[in-house]
CSV table of C-alpha atoms and ligand atoms in Angstrom, one decimal:
chain,number,residue,atom,x,y,z
A,216,MET,CA,0.0,0.0,0.0
A,217,TYR,CA,2.8,2.4,0.9
A,218,LYS,CA,4.5,1.9,-2.4
A,219,SER,CA,1.5,2.9,-4.4
A,220,LEU,CA,1.1,6.0,-2.3
A,221,PHE,CA,4.7,7.0,-2.9
A,222,LEU,CA,4.1,6.6,-6.7
A,223,LEU,CA,1.1,9.0,-6.4
A,224,LEU,CA,3.0,11.6,-4.4
A,225,PRO,CA,4.5,13.6,-7.2
A,226,LEU,CA,1.1,13.9,-8.7
A,227,LEU,CA,-0.6,14.8,-5.6
A,228,TYR,CA,1.9,17.2,-4.2
A,229,GLY,CA,3.5,18.5,-7.4
A,230,SER,CA,1.0,21.3,-7.6
A,231,ALA,CA,2.7,22.9,-4.6
A,232,CYS,CA,5.6,23.8,-6.8
A,233,THR,CA,4.7,23.2,-10.5
A,234,THR,CA,1.6,22.4,-12.5
A,235,PRO,CA,1.4,18.6,-12.8
A,236,ALA,CA,1.9,17.4,-16.4
A,237,VAL,CA,-1.2,15.2,-16.4
A,238,GLU,CA,-4.8,15.4,-17.7
A,239,THR,CA,-7.2,16.6,-15.0
A,240,SER,CA,-9.1,13.3,-15.5
A,241,GLU,CA,-6.0,11.4,-14.3
A,242,ILE,CA,-5.8,13.1,-11.0
A,243,PRO,CA,-7.3,10.9,-8.3
A,244,THR,CA,-10.4,12.4,-6.7
A,245,ALA,CA,-9.7,10.7,-3.3
A,246,ASP,CA,-8.1,12.8,-0.6
A,247,PRO,CA,-4.4,12.9,-0.9
A,248,PRO,CA,-2.7,10.6,1.6
A,249,GLY,CA,-1.9,12.2,5.0
A,250,LEU,CA,1.6,12.1,6.5
A,251,ALA,CA,0.6,9.1,8.6
A,252,ASP,CA,-0.3,7.2,5.4
A,253,LEU,CA,3.1,7.9,3.9
A,254,ALA,CA,5.2,6.7,6.9
A,255,ASP,CA,5.8,3.2,8.0
A,256,PHE,CA,6.0,4.4,11.6
A,257,PRO,CA,3.6,6.6,13.6
A,258,ILE,CA,3.3,10.3,12.9
A,259,GLY,CA,2.0,12.4,15.8
A,260,GLY,CA,0.8,15.8,16.7
A,261,ALA,CA,0.6,17.6,20.0
A,262,ILE,CA,-2.6,19.4,20.9
A,263,ASN,CA,-4.8,20.2,23.8
A,264,GLU,CA,-8.4,18.9,23.6
A,265,GLY,CA,-9.8,22.3,24.3
A,266,ARG,CA,-7.9,23.8,21.4
A,267,VAL,CA,-9.2,21.5,18.8
A,268,ARG,CA,-12.8,21.6,20.1
A,269,GLY,CA,-14.8,23.8,17.8
A,270,ASP,CA,-11.9,24.4,15.4
A,271,SER,CA,-12.8,22.4,12.3
A,272,ALA,CA,-9.7,23.3,10.3
A,273,LEU,CA,-7.4,22.1,13.2
A,274,LEU,CA,-9.6,19.0,13.6
A,275,ALA,CA,-9.3,18.1,9.9
A,276,ILE,CA,-5.5,18.3,10.2
A,277,VAL,CA,-5.5,16.1,13.3
A,278,SER,CA,-7.8,13.5,11.8
A,279,GLU,CA,-6.2,13.4,8.3
A,280,GLU,CA,-2.4,13.7,9.0
A,281,PHE,CA,-1.6,11.9,12.3
A,282,SER,CA,-1.8,8.4,13.7
A,283,SER,CA,-0.7,9.4,17.2
A,284,LEU,CA,-1.6,12.2,19.6
A,285,THR,CA,0.2,13.8,22.5
A,286,ALA,CA,-1.5,16.2,24.9
A,287,THR,CA,0.5,19.5,24.9
A,288,ASN,CA,-0.5,20.3,28.4
A,289,ASP,CA,-3.7,18.3,29.4
A,290,MET,CA,-1.8,15.3,30.9
A,291,LYS,CA,0.9,17.3,32.8
A,292,MET,CA,1.0,17.1,36.6
A,293,TYR,CA,0.0,20.7,37.0
A,294,ALA,CA,-3.2,19.9,35.0
A,295,ILE,CA,-4.0,16.9,37.3
A,296,ALA,CA,-2.6,17.6,40.7
A,297,ARG,CA,-4.0,21.1,40.8
A,298,GLY,CA,-4.2,21.5,44.6
A,299,PRO,CA,-3.7,19.5,47.8
A,300,GLY,CA,-7.1,17.7,47.3
A,301,ALA,CA,-8.0,14.8,45.0
A,302,LEU,CA,-6.5,14.6,41.6
A,303,ASP,CA,-8.5,16.2,38.8
A,304,PHE,CA,-8.9,14.1,35.6
A,305,THR,CA,-11.2,16.5,33.7
A,306,LEU,CA,-8.5,17.5,31.2
A,307,PRO,CA,-6.7,14.2,30.6
A,308,ASP,CA,-10.0,12.3,30.4
A,309,ALA,CA,-11.3,14.7,27.7
A,310,PHE,CA,-8.0,14.4,25.8
A,311,VAL,CA,-7.8,10.5,26.0
A,312,ASN,CA,-11.5,10.2,25.0
A,313,PHE,CA,-11.0,12.6,22.1
A,314,ALA,CA,-7.9,10.8,20.8
A,315,GLU,CA,-9.7,7.4,21.1
A,316,ARG,CA,-12.7,8.7,19.2
A,317,GLN,CA,-10.3,9.8,16.5
A,318,GLY,CA,-8.8,6.3,16.5
A,319,LYS,CA,-5.3,7.6,17.3
A,320,ARG,CA,-2.5,6.1,19.4
A,321,VAL,CA,-2.4,8.1,22.7
A,322,PHE,CA,1.0,9.2,24.0
A,323,GLY,CA,1.1,10.4,27.6
A,324,HIS,CA,3.2,13.6,28.3
A,325,THR,CA,4.4,13.7,31.1
A,326,LEU,CA,4.5,12.1,34.5
A,327,LEU,CA,7.3,14.0,36.1
A,328,TRP,CA,8.6,17.4,35.0
A,329,HIS,CA,10.2,20.3,36.9
A,330,TYR,CA,8.3,23.0,35.0
A,331,GLY,CA,5.0,24.0,36.5
A,332,PHE,CA,5.9,22.0,39.6
A,333,PRO,CA,2.7,22.2,41.7
A,334,ARG,CA,3.3,24.6,44.6
A,335,HIS,CA,1.6,22.5,47.2
A,336,LEU,CA,4.1,19.8,46.7
A,337,MET,CA,7.1,22.0,47.5
A,338,GLU,CA,6.7,21.4,51.2
A,339,LEU,CA,6.9,17.6,51.0
A,340,ASP,CA,10.0,16.1,52.6
A,341,GLY,CA,11.9,13.2,51.0
A,342,GLU,CA,9.8,10.4,52.3
A,343,ALA,CA,6.5,12.2,51.5
A,344,ALA,CA,7.8,13.1,48.0
A,345,GLU,CA,8.6,9.4,47.3
A,346,GLY,CA,5.1,8.5,48.6
A,347,PHE,CA,3.5,11.1,46.3
A,348,ILE,CA,5.5,10.0,43.2
A,349,ASN,CA,4.5,6.4,43.7
A,350,SER,CA,0.9,7.0,44.4
A,351,TYR,CA,0.5,9.7,41.7
A,352,ILE,CA,2.1,7.6,39.0
A,353,ASP,CA,0.1,4.5,40.1
A,354,THR,CA,-3.2,6.4,40.0
A,355,VAL,CA,-2.6,8.1,36.6
A,356,VAL,CA,-1.1,5.2,34.7
A,357,THR,CA,-3.6,2.7,36.1
A,358,ARG,CA,-6.5,5.0,35.1
A,359,TYR,CA,-5.3,4.8,31.4
A,360,ARG,CA,-3.9,1.3,31.4
A,361,GLY,CA,-4.3,-0.2,28.0
A,362,ARG,CA,-5.4,3.1,26.5
A,363,VAL,CA,-2.2,5.2,26.7
A,364,ASP,CA,0.4,3.4,24.6
A,365,GLY,CA,3.4,5.1,26.1
A,366,TRP,CA,4.5,7.8,28.6
A,367,ASP,CA,7.2,10.3,29.0
A,368,VAL,CA,7.9,9.1,32.5
A,369,VAL,CA,10.5,11.7,33.3
A,370,ASN,CA,10.8,14.9,31.2
A,371,GLU,CA,14.0,17.0,31.0
A,372,ALA,CA,15.9,15.1,33.8
A,373,MET,CA,19.2,16.5,32.5
A,374,ALA,CA,20.4,20.1,33.1
A,375,THR,CA,19.8,22.5,30.2
A,376,SER,CA,23.4,22.0,28.9
A,377,GLY,CA,26.2,19.6,29.8
A,378,GLY,CA,25.9,16.1,31.2
A,379,GLU,CA,24.7,16.6,34.8
A,380,LEU,CA,21.2,15.9,36.2
A,381,ARG,CA,18.9,18.9,36.4
A,382,GLU,CA,18.4,20.3,39.9
A,383,THR,CA,14.7,19.7,40.2
A,384,PRO,CA,12.6,19.6,43.4
A,385,TRP,CA,12.5,15.8,42.9
A,386,LEU,CA,16.3,15.6,42.8
A,387,GLU,CA,16.6,17.8,45.9
A,388,LYS,CA,14.1,15.9,47.9
A,389,ILE,CA,14.8,12.3,46.9
A,390,GLY,CA,18.1,12.2,45.0
A,391,LYS,CA,18.9,10.5,41.8
A,392,ALA,CA,16.7,7.5,42.8
A,393,TYR,CA,13.6,9.4,41.8
A,394,ILE,CA,14.2,8.5,38.2
A,395,PRO,CA,14.2,4.7,38.5
A,396,MET,CA,11.5,4.9,41.1
A,397,ALA,CA,9.2,6.7,38.6
A,398,PHE,CA,9.9,4.1,35.9
A,399,ARG,CA,9.2,1.2,38.3
A,400,ALA,CA,6.0,2.7,39.5
A,401,ALA,CA,4.8,3.3,35.9
A,402,ASP,CA,5.7,-0.3,34.9
A,403,ARG,CA,3.8,-1.8,37.9
A,404,ALA,CA,0.7,0.2,36.9
A,405,ASP,CA,0.8,-0.8,33.2
A,406,PRO,CA,3.5,-3.4,32.3
A,407,GLU,CA,2.6,-3.0,28.6
A,408,ALA,CA,3.1,0.8,28.4
A,409,LYS,CA,6.2,2.0,26.6
A,410,LEU,CA,8.2,4.1,29.1
A,411,PHE,CA,10.4,7.0,27.9
A,412,ILE,CA,12.9,9.4,29.2
A,413,ASN,CA,12.5,12.6,27.1
A,414,ASP,CA,14.8,15.6,26.8
A,415,PHE,CA,15.8,18.6,24.6
A,416,ASN,CA,19.0,19.6,22.7
A,417,THR,CA,20.3,16.0,23.0
A,418,GLU,CA,20.6,15.9,19.2
A,419,ARG,CA,23.2,18.7,19.3
A,420,ASP,CA,24.7,18.9,22.8
A,421,THR,CA,26.9,15.8,22.9
A,422,ALA,CA,27.8,16.2,26.6
A,423,LYS,CA,24.1,16.2,27.4
A,424,LEU,CA,23.4,13.2,25.2
A,425,ASN,CA,26.3,11.3,26.8
A,426,GLY,CA,25.1,12.1,30.3
A,427,LEU,CA,21.6,11.0,29.3
A,428,LEU,CA,22.9,7.8,27.7
A,429,ALA,CA,25.0,7.0,30.8
A,430,LEU,CA,21.9,7.3,32.9
A,431,VAL,CA,19.9,5.1,30.5
A,432,GLU,CA,22.7,2.5,30.4
A,433,GLU,CA,22.9,2.5,34.2
A,434,MET,CA,19.1,1.9,34.4
A,435,GLN,CA,19.3,-0.9,31.8
A,436,ALA,CA,22.1,-2.6,33.8
A,437,ASP,CA,20.0,-2.3,37.0
A,438,GLY,CA,17.0,-3.8,35.3
A,439,VAL,CA,14.9,-0.6,35.4
A,440,PRO,CA,12.0,-0.9,33.0
A,441,ILE,CA,12.8,1.7,30.4
A,442,ASP,CA,11.7,1.3,26.8
A,443,GLY,CA,12.6,4.4,24.9
A,444,ILE,CA,14.4,7.7,24.5
A,445,GLY,CA,12.6,10.9,23.4
A,446,PHE,CA,14.5,13.5,21.5
A,447,GLN,CA,12.3,16.6,21.7
A,448,MET,CA,14.0,17.9,18.5
A,449,HIS,CA,13.2,21.6,18.8
A,450,ILE,CA,15.9,22.4,16.3
A,451,ARG,CA,17.2,25.4,14.4
A,452,MET,CA,17.8,25.9,10.7
A,453,ASP,CA,21.6,25.8,11.4
A,454,THR,CA,21.5,22.6,13.6
A,455,ASP,CA,24.2,20.4,12.1
A,456,GLU,CA,22.6,17.4,10.3
A,457,GLU,CA,25.5,15.1,10.6
A,458,LEU,CA,25.5,15.6,14.3
A,459,ILE,CA,21.7,14.9,14.5
A,460,GLY,CA,22.3,11.6,12.6
A,461,ARG,CA,25.2,10.6,14.8
A,462,SER,CA,23.2,11.4,17.9
A,463,LEU,CA,20.3,9.3,16.8
A,464,ALA,CA,22.5,6.4,15.9
A,465,LYS,CA,24.2,6.6,19.3
A,466,ALA,CA,20.9,6.5,21.1
A,467,ALA,CA,19.6,3.7,18.9
A,468,ALA,CA,22.6,1.7,19.9
A,469,THR,CA,21.0,1.2,23.3
A,470,GLY,CA,18.4,-1.0,21.5
A,471,LEU,CA,15.6,1.2,22.9
A,472,LEU,CA,12.7,2.9,21.0
A,473,ILE,CA,13.5,6.3,19.7
A,474,HIS,CA,10.8,9.0,19.5
A,475,LEU,CA,11.2,12.4,17.9
A,476,SER,CA,8.7,13.8,20.4
A,477,GLU,CA,8.2,17.5,19.9
A,478,VAL,CA,9.5,18.5,16.5
A,479,ASP,CA,9.7,22.1,15.2
A,480,ILE,CA,12.4,24.0,13.3
A,481,ILE,CA,13.1,27.7,13.9
A,482,PHE,CA,14.9,30.4,11.8
A,483,ASN,CA,15.8,32.5,14.8
A,484,ARG,CA,17.9,31.9,17.9
A,485,HIS,CA,17.4,31.7,21.7
A,486,ASP,CA,19.3,30.9,24.8
A,487,ASP,CA,16.8,28.2,26.0
A,488,THR,CA,15.3,30.6,28.6
A,489,GLN,CA,11.8,32.1,28.6
A,490,GLY,CA,12.0,35.5,26.8
A,491,GLY,CA,15.5,34.6,25.6
A,492,GLY,CA,14.9,34.9,21.8
A,493,GLU,CA,17.1,36.6,19.4
A,494,GLN,CA,15.3,37.8,16.2
A,495,ILE,CA,17.7,37.1,13.3
A,496,VAL,CA,15.1,36.7,10.6
A,497,ASP,CA,12.2,39.1,10.8
A,498,LYS,CA,10.6,38.4,7.4
A,499,ILE,CA,9.7,35.1,5.9
A,500,THR,CA,10.5,34.6,2.2
A,501,PRO,CA,9.8,31.8,-0.3
A,502,GLU,CA,13.6,31.0,-0.3
A,503,LEU,CA,13.6,30.6,3.5
A,504,LEU,CA,10.5,28.4,3.4
A,505,GLU,CA,12.2,26.2,0.8
A,506,GLN,CA,15.3,25.9,3.0
A,507,GLN,CA,13.0,24.9,5.9
A,508,ALA,CA,11.3,22.3,3.6
A,509,GLN,CA,14.8,20.8,2.9
A,510,LYS,CA,15.5,20.7,6.6
A,511,TYR,CA,12.3,18.9,7.4
A,512,GLU,CA,13.0,16.5,4.5
A,513,SER,CA,16.5,15.8,6.0
A,514,LEU,CA,15.1,15.2,9.4
A,515,ALA,CA,12.7,12.5,8.2
A,516,ARG,CA,15.6,10.9,6.3
A,517,LEU,CA,18.0,11.1,9.2
A,518,TYR,CA,15.4,9.3,11.4
A,519,ARG,CA,14.9,6.5,8.8
A,520,GLU,CA,18.7,6.2,8.2
A,521,ASN,CA,19.8,6.0,11.8
A,522,VAL,CA,17.0,4.4,13.7
A,523,PRO,CA,16.2,0.7,12.8
A,524,PRO,CA,12.6,0.1,11.8
A,525,ALA,CA,11.7,-1.9,15.0
A,526,GLN,CA,12.9,1.0,17.1
A,527,ARG,CA,10.9,3.8,15.4
A,528,TYR,CA,8.3,4.9,17.9
A,529,GLY,CA,7.5,7.8,15.6
A,530,ILE,CA,7.9,11.5,14.9
A,531,THR,CA,5.6,13.9,16.7
A,532,PHE,CA,5.1,17.6,15.8
A,533,TRP,CA,4.7,20.1,18.6
A,534,SER,CA,1.7,22.4,18.1
A,535,PHE,CA,2.4,22.0,14.4
A,536,THR,CA,0.9,25.3,13.1
A,537,ASP,CA,2.6,28.7,13.0
A,538,ARG,CA,-0.6,30.1,14.5
A,539,ASP,CA,-0.4,27.9,17.6
A,540,THR,CA,3.4,27.4,18.0
A,541,TRP,CA,4.7,27.8,21.6
A,542,ILE,CA,8.0,29.3,20.2
A,543,ASN,CA,6.8,32.9,19.7
A,544,GLY,CA,5.2,33.3,23.1
A,545,PHE,CA,7.9,31.5,25.1
A,546,PHE,CA,11.0,33.1,23.5
A,547,ASP,CA,9.3,36.4,22.7
A,548,LEU,CA,10.0,36.0,19.0
A,549,LYS,CA,8.3,35.9,15.7
A,550,ASP,CA,9.1,32.7,14.0
A,551,TRP,CA,7.6,30.1,11.5
A,552,PRO,CA,8.7,26.8,12.9
A,553,THR,CA,6.0,24.3,11.8
A,554,LEU,CA,4.4,22.5,8.9
A,555,TYR,CA,1.3,24.8,8.6
A,556,ASP,CA,1.1,28.5,8.3
A,557,GLU,CA,-1.0,30.9,10.4
A,558,GLN,CA,-4.0,30.2,8.1
A,559,LEU,CA,-3.5,26.5,8.7
A,560,GLN,CA,-2.4,26.0,5.1
A,561,LYS,CA,0.4,23.4,4.3
A,562,LYS,CA,3.8,25.1,4.0
A,563,PRO,CA,6.7,23.9,1.8
A,564,ALA,CA,7.9,22.3,5.1
A,565,TYR,CA,5.0,19.9,4.9
A,566,TYR,CA,5.9,18.7,1.4
A,567,GLY,CA,9.5,18.5,2.3
A,568,PHE,CA,8.8,16.3,5.3
A,569,ALA,CA,6.5,14.1,3.1
A,570,ARG,CA,9.4,13.8,0.6
A,571,GLY,CA,11.7,12.7,3.4
A,572,LEU,CA,9.3,9.9,4.3
A,573,ARG,CA,9.4,8.4,0.8
A,574,GLU,CA,11.8,5.7,-0.4
B,824,LIG,O1,-4.5,28.1,30.0
B,824,LIG,C1,-3.9,29.3,30.4
B,824,LIG,C2,-4.8,30.5,30.0
B,824,LIG,O2,-6.0,30.3,30.7
B,824,LIG,C3,-4.1,31.8,30.4
B,824,LIG,O3,-4.9,32.8,29.9
B,824,LIG,C4,-2.7,31.9,29.7
B,824,LIG,C5,-2.0,33.1,30.0
B,824,LIG,O4,-0.6,32.9,30.2
B,824,LIG,O5,-2.0,30.8,30.1
B,824,LIG,C6,-2.6,29.5,29.7
B,824,LIG,O6,-1.8,28.5,30.1
B,824,LIG,C7,-0.6,28.3,29.4
B,824,LIG,C8,-0.6,27.0,28.7
B,824,LIG,O7,0.7,26.8,28.1
B,824,LIG,C9,-1.7,27.0,27.6
B,824,LIG,O8,-1.3,27.8,26.6
B,824,LIG,C10,0.6,28.4,30.4
B,824,LIG,O9,0.7,29.7,31.0
B,824,LIG,C11,1.9,28.0,29.7
B,824,LIG,O10,2.9,27.9,30.7
B,824,LIG,C12,1.7,26.7,29.0
B,824,LIG,O11,2.9,26.5,28.3
B,824,LIG,C13,3.2,25.2,27.9
B,824,LIG,C14,4.5,24.8,28.4
B,824,LIG,O12,4.9,23.5,27.9
B,824,LIG,C15,4.5,24.7,29.9
B,824,LIG,O13,3.7,23.6,30.3
B,824,LIG,C16,3.2,25.2,26.4
B,824,LIG,O14,1.9,25.4,25.9
B,824,LIG,C17,3.7,23.9,25.8
B,824,LIG,O15,3.9,24.0,24.4
B,824,LIG,C18,5.1,23.6,26.5
B,824,LIG,O16,5.5,22.3,26.0
B,824,LIG,C19,6.8,21.9,26.4
B,824,LIG,C20,6.8,20.4,26.6
B,824,LIG,O17,5.9,20.1,27.6
B,824,LIG,C21,8.2,19.9,27.1
B,824,LIG,N1,9.2,20.4,26.2
B,824,LIG,C22,9.3,21.8,25.9
B,824,LIG,C23,7.9,22.2,25.4
B,824,LIG,C24,7.9,23.7,25.0
B,824,LIG,O18,8.2,24.5,26.1
């Protein structure tokens, strides 16, 4: 099936660049294949359920292009453990129900993260923090057992740069043991779920990747149930492609699943801090959009070249439209990092990525 779709691609997508040299009657009337139809691994998008509700254009993209969905924020601890009382599952339930109605694989993001750390948990001492982690993960993962395919168990455990662990409240309260503890709790609650450690800049910060891989190898040696490594892959137009390939190959050598979990590609720069954007490009041009298309094409190829088929958990796009991207607000920038423009039209980046998925 995939082969025939690949043969159709130049016909279906050619109109983005040139007029196809075929009779109108030869053009198939069926919808063009979505990205998920073109790939032999899952293609995902990150959304919040509330964002897609009532937005038919966004809903059409979600339903036609993706085979996997991640909640941008609906499944984070701050969305569930809102206060000292009982956990609130309003947002994650709505998200999981939506994703299931759409027939998509559901990916859970994320069980433990330092960002947005619920304030009422700050006062817990080490023992109480361990108790909270075990009971929180048990409750959340059990609730969605058999429905959520995989989880980012620990998100951004490594310091922003270099190879050390990030100084999170969990590290301060419990020490390094909080990481294997979280994976063990998730595995007890759903032994079938794929359990990931997820981080950013690991495709280009070799010290950070080495630190992460050392942690992963230690966990594997200790029999900790870890199934995969997530590369967030928030990259820039000047991120070195050979380095990305080497980093993916190095991570794949662990034998674990590899997820490109939050893909976007920016033209500008930042220092990884909120408000830390540097506006280099202030006007988008057709030439820049074409360069971005080539970068998206390369990224799909690099994944296929460096990650063996059985380890391809998939490629997920983060917020995937220039209208909804987190980049502009977070870094205080104007950028165009995704596959869809502000009017939710496919950009050259979309067609570039589709090319990169083809043989
Ligand atoms: O929902 C409120 C809204 O009611 C309020 O008016 C508005 C005003 O600021 O804030 C809204 O909440 C924001 C929420 O996004 C929804 O837009 C939060 O302030 C904001 O902190 C939150 O940001 C999210 C961020 O993670 C923190 O959770 C971004 O959407 C989301 O894209 C981003 O995702 C992270 C990944 O989880 C991990 N990797 C990096 C990635 C990008 O930062």
